[in-house]
PDB file of C-alpha atoms in Angstrom:
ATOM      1  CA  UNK A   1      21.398  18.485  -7.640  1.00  0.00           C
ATOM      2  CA  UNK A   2      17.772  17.697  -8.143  1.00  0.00           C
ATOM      3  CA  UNK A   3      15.327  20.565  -6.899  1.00  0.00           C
ATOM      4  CA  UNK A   4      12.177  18.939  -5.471  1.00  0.00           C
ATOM      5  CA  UNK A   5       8.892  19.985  -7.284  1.00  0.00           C
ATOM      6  CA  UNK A   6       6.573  20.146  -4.228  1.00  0.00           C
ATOM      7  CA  UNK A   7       5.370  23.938  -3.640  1.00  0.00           C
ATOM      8  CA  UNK A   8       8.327  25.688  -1.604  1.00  0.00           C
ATOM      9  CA  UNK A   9       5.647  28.570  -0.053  1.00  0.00           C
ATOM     10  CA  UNK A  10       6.464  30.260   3.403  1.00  0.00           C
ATOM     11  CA  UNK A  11       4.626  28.338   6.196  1.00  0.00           C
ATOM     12  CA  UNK A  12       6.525  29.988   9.361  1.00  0.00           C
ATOM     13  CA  UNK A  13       9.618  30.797  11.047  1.00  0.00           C
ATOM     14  CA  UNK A  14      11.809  29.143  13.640  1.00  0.00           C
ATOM     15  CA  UNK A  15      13.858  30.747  16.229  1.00  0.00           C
ATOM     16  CA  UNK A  16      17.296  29.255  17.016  1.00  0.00           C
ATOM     17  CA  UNK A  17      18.343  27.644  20.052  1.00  0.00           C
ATOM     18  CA  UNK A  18      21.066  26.307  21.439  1.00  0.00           C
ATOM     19  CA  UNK A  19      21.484  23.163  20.308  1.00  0.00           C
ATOM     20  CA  UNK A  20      19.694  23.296  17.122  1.00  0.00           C
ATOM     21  CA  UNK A  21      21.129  22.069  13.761  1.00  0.00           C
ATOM     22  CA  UNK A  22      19.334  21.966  10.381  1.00  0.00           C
ATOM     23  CA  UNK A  23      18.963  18.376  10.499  1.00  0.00           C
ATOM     24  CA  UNK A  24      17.217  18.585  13.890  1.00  0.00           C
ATOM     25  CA  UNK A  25      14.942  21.296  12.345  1.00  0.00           C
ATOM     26  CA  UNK A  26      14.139  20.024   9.496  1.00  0.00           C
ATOM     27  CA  UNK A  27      13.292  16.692  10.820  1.00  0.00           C
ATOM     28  CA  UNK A  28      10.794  18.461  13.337  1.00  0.00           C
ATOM     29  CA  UNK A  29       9.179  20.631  10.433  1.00  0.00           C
ATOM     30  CA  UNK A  30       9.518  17.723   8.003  1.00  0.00           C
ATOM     31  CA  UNK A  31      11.426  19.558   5.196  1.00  0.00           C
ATOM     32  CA  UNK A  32      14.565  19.203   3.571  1.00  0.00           C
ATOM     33  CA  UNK A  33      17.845  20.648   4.885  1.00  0.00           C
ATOM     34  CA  UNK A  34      18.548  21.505   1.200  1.00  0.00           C
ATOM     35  CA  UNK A  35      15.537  23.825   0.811  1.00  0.00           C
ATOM     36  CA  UNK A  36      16.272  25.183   4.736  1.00  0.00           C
ATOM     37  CA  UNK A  37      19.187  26.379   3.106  1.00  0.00           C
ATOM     38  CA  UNK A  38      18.015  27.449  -0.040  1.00  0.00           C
ATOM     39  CA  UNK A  39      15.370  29.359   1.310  1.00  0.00           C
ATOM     40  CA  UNK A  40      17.260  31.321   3.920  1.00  0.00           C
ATOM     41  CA  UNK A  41      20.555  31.631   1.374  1.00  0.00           C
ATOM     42  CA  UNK A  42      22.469  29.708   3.742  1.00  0.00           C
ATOM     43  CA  UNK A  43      25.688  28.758   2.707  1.00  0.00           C
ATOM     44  CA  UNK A  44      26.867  26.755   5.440  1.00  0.00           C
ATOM     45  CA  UNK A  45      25.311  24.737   8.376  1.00  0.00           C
ATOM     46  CA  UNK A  46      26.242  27.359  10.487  1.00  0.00           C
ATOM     47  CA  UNK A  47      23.630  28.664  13.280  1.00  0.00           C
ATOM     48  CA  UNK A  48      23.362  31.193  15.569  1.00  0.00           C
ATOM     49  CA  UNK A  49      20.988  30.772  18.353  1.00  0.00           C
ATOM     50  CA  UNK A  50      18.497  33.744  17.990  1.00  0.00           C
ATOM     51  CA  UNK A  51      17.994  33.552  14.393  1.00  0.00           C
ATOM     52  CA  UNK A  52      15.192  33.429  13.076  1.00  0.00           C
ATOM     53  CA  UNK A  53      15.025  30.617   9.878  1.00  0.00           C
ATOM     54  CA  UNK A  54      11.903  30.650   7.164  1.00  0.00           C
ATOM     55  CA  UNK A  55      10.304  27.351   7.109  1.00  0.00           C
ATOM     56  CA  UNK A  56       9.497  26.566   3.228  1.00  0.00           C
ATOM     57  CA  UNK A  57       6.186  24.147   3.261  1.00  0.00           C
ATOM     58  CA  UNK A  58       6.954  20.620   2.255  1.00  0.00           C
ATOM     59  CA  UNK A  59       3.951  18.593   1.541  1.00  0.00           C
ATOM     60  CA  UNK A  60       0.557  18.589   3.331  1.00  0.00           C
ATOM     61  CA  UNK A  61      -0.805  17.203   6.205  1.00  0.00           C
ATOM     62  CA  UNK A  62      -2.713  14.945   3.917  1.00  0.00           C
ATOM     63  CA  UNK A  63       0.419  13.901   2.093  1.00  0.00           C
ATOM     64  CA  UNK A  64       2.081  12.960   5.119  1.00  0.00           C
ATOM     65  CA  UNK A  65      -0.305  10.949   6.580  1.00  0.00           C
ATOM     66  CA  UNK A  66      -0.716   9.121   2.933  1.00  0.00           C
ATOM     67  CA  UNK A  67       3.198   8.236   2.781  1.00  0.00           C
ATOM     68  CA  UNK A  68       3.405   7.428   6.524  1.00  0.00           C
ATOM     69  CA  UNK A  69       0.441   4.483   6.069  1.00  0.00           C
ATOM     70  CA  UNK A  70       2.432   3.372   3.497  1.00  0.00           C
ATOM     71  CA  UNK A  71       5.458   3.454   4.831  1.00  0.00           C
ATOM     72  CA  UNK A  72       3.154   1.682   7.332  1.00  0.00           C
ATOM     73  CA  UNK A  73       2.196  -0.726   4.822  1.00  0.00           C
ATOM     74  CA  UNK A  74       5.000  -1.622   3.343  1.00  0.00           C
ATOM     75  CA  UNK A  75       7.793  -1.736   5.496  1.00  0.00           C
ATOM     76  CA  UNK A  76       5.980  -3.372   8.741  1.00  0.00           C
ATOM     77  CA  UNK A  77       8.185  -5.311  10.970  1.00  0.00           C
ATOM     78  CA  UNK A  78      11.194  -4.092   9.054  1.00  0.00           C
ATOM     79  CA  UNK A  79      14.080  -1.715  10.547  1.00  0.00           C
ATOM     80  CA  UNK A  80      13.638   2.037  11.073  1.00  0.00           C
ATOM     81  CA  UNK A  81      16.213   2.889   8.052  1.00  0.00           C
ATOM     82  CA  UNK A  82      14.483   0.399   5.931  1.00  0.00           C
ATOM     83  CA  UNK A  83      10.889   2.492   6.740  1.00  0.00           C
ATOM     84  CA  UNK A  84      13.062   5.798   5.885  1.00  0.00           C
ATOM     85  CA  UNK A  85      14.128   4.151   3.164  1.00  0.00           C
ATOM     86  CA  UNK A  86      11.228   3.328   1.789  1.00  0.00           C
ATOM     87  CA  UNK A  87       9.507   7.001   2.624  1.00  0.00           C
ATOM     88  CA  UNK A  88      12.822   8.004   0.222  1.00  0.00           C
ATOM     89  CA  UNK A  89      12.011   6.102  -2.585  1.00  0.00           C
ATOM     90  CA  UNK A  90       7.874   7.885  -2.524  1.00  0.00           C
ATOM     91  CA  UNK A  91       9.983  11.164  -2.368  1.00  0.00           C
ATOM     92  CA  UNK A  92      12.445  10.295  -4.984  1.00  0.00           C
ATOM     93  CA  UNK A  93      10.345   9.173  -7.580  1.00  0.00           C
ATOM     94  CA  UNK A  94       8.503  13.264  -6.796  1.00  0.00           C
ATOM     95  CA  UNK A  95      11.564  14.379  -7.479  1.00  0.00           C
ATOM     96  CA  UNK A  96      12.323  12.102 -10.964  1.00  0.00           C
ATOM     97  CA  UNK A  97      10.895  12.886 -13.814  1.00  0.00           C
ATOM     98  CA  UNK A  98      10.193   9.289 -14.878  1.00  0.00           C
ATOM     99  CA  UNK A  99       7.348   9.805 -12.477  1.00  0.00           C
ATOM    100  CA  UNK A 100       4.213  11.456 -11.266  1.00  0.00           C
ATOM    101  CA  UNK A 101       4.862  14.975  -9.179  1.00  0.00           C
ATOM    102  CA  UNK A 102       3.428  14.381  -6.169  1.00  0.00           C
ATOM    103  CA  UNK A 103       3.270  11.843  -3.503  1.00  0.00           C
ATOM    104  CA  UNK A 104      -0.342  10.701  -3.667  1.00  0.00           C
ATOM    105  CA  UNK A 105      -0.229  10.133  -7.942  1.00  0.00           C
ATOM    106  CA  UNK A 106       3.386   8.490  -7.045  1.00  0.00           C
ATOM    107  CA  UNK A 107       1.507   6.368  -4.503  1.00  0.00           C
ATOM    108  CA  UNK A 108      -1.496   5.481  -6.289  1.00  0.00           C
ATOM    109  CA  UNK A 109       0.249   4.931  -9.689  1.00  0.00           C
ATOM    110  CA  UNK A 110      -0.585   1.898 -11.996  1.00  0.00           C
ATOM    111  CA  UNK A 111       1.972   0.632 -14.736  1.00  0.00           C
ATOM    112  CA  UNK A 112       0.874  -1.882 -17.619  1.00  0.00           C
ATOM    113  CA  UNK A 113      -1.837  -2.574 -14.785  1.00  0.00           C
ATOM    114  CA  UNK A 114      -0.332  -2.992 -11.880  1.00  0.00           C
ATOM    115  CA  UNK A 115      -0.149  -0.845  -9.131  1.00  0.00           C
ATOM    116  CA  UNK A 116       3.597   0.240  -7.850  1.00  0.00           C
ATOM    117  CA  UNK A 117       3.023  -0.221  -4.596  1.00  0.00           C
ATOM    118  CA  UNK A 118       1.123  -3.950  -3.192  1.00  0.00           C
ATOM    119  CA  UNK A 119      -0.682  -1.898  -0.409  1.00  0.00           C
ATOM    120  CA  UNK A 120      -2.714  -0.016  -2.706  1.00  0.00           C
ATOM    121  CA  UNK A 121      -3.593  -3.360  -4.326  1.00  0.00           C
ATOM    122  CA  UNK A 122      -4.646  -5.190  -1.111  1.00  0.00           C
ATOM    123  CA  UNK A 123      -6.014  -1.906   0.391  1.00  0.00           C
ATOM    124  CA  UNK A 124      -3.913  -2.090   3.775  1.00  0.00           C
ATOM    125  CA  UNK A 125      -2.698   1.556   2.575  1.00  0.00           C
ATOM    126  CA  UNK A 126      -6.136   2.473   4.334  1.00  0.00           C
ATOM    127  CA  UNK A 127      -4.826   1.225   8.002  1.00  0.00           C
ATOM    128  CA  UNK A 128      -3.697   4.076  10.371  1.00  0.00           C
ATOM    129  CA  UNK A 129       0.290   4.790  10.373  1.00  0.00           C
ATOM    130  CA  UNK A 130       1.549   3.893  13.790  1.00  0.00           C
ATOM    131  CA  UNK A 131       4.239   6.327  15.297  1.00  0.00           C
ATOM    132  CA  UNK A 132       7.542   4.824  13.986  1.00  0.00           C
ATOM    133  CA  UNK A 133       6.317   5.204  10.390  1.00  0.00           C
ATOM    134  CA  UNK A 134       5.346   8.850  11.011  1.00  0.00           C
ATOM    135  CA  UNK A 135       8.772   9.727  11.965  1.00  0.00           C
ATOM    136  CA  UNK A 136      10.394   7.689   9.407  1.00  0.00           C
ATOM    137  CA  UNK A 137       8.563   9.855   6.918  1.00  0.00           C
ATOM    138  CA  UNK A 138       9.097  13.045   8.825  1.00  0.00           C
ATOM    139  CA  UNK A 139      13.288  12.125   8.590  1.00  0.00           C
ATOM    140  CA  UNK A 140      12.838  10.952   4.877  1.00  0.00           C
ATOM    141  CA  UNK A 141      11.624  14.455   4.548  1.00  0.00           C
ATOM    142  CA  UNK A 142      14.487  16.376   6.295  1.00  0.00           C
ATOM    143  CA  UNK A 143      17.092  14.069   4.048  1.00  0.00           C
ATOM    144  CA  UNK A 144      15.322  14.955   0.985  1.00  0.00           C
ATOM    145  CA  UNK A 145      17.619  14.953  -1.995  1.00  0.00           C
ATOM    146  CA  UNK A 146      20.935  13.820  -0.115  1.00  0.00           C
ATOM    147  CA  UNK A 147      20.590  10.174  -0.248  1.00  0.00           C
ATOM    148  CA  UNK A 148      21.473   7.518  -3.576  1.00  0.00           C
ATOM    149  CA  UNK A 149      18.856   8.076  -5.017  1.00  0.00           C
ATOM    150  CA  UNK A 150      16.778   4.937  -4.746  1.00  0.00           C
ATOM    151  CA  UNK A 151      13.714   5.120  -7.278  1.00  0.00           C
ATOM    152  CA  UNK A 152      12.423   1.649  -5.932  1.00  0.00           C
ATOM    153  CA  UNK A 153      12.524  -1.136  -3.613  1.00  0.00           C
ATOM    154  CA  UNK A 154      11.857  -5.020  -3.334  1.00  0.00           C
ATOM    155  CA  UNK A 155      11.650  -8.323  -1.164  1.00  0.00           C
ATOM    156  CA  UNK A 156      13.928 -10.680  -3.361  1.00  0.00           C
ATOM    157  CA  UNK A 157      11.721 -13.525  -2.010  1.00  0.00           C
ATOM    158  CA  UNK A 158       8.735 -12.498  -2.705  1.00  0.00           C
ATOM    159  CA  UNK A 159       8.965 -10.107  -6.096  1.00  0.00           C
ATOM    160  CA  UNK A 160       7.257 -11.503  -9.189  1.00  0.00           C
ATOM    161  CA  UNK A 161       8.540  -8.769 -11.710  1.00  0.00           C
ATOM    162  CA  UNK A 162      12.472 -10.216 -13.303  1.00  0.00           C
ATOM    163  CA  UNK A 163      12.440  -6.510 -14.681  1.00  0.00           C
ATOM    164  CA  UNK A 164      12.952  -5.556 -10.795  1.00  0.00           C
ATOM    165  CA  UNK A 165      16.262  -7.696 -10.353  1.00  0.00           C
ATOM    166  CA  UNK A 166      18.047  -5.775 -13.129  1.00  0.00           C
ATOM    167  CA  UNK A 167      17.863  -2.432 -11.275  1.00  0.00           C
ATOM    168  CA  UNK A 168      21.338  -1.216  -9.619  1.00  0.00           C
ATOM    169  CA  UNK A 169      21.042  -2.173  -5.902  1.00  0.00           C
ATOM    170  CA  UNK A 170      21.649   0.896  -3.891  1.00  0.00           C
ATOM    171  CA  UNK A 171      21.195  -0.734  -0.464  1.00  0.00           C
ATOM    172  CA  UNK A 172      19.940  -3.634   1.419  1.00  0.00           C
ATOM    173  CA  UNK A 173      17.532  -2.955   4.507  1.00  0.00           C
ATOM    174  CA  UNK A 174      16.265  -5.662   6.460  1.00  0.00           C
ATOM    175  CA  UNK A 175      14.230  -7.967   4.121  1.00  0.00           C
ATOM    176  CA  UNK A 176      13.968  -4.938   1.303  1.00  0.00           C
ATOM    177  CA  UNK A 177      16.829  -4.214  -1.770  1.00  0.00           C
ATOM    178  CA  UNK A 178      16.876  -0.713  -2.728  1.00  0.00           C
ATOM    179  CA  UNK A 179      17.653   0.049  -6.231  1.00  0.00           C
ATOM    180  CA  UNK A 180      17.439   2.862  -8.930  1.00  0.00           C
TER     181      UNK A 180
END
């Protein structure tokens, strides 16, 4: 089980209501179901409406809005799971220790001279996140730590790197391979 690093403070509470599961909370709150659990020593998925459930803090305001313009960026024009996807891989690489801790040195990271990610190159990280991205991110979020565990990503057509291709393919999304 990997633990995400990202500061795991108290930022409210949620009250139970019919209906709700910890997927559909965590989605609207943008944190994990794993750490809604954690933090209120929940065993199960189990809910009773009335409850009242901690909300841990996940990453900040800025931090979203930097992942969802590159989710943005990125994955423009390709499915919704492939933008999720790609939201996962930002998130994952937190989470690995092959990488930076956060989401902004993950994002801004540069290798042997390259940047990781082409938007930060070509600066169309800077263009405003339209709504789909923002709610792939805030879904990437709630399935933090549950997916394959997909470290990066890559256009077959277009990648220059032959190191890329060697990576275990996780999944295929639209015009992106997933890989770790």
């Amino acid at each position: 089980m990997t633990v995400p690093k990202s500061k795991a403070n108290a930022a409210t509470t949620h009250q139970v209501q019919t209906g709700d599961t910890l997927w559909l909370i965590g989605k609207k709150y943008g944190v994990s179901v794993k750490s809604l659990k954690s933090v209120n020593q929940k065993s199960s998925d189990l809910l009773y409406a009335g409850e009242k459930l901690t909300i841990p803090q996940s990453i900040t305001a800025e931090e979203r809005d930097l992942l969802a313009r590159l989710v943005h960026a990125e994955a423009k024009g390709e499915p919704y799971a492939g933008k999720v996807a790609v939201a996962s891989v930002v998130l994952n690489r937190v989470d690995s220790s092959l990488f930076p801790n956060d989401i902004k040195s993950v994002i801004y990271q540069v290798d042997q001279g390259y940047y990781a990610f082409t938007p930060v190159q070509n600066g169309t990280i800077n263009q405003p996140a339209d709504a789909e991205a923002k709610e792939a991110v805030q879904e990437a979020l709630a399935f933090r730590g549950m997916g394959n565990g997909s470290l990066y990503f890559y256009n077959p057509v277009t990648a220059k790197s032959p190191w890329i291709t060697t990576r275990e393919v996780t999944v295929t999304i639209g015009k992106h391979r997933f890989a770790k």
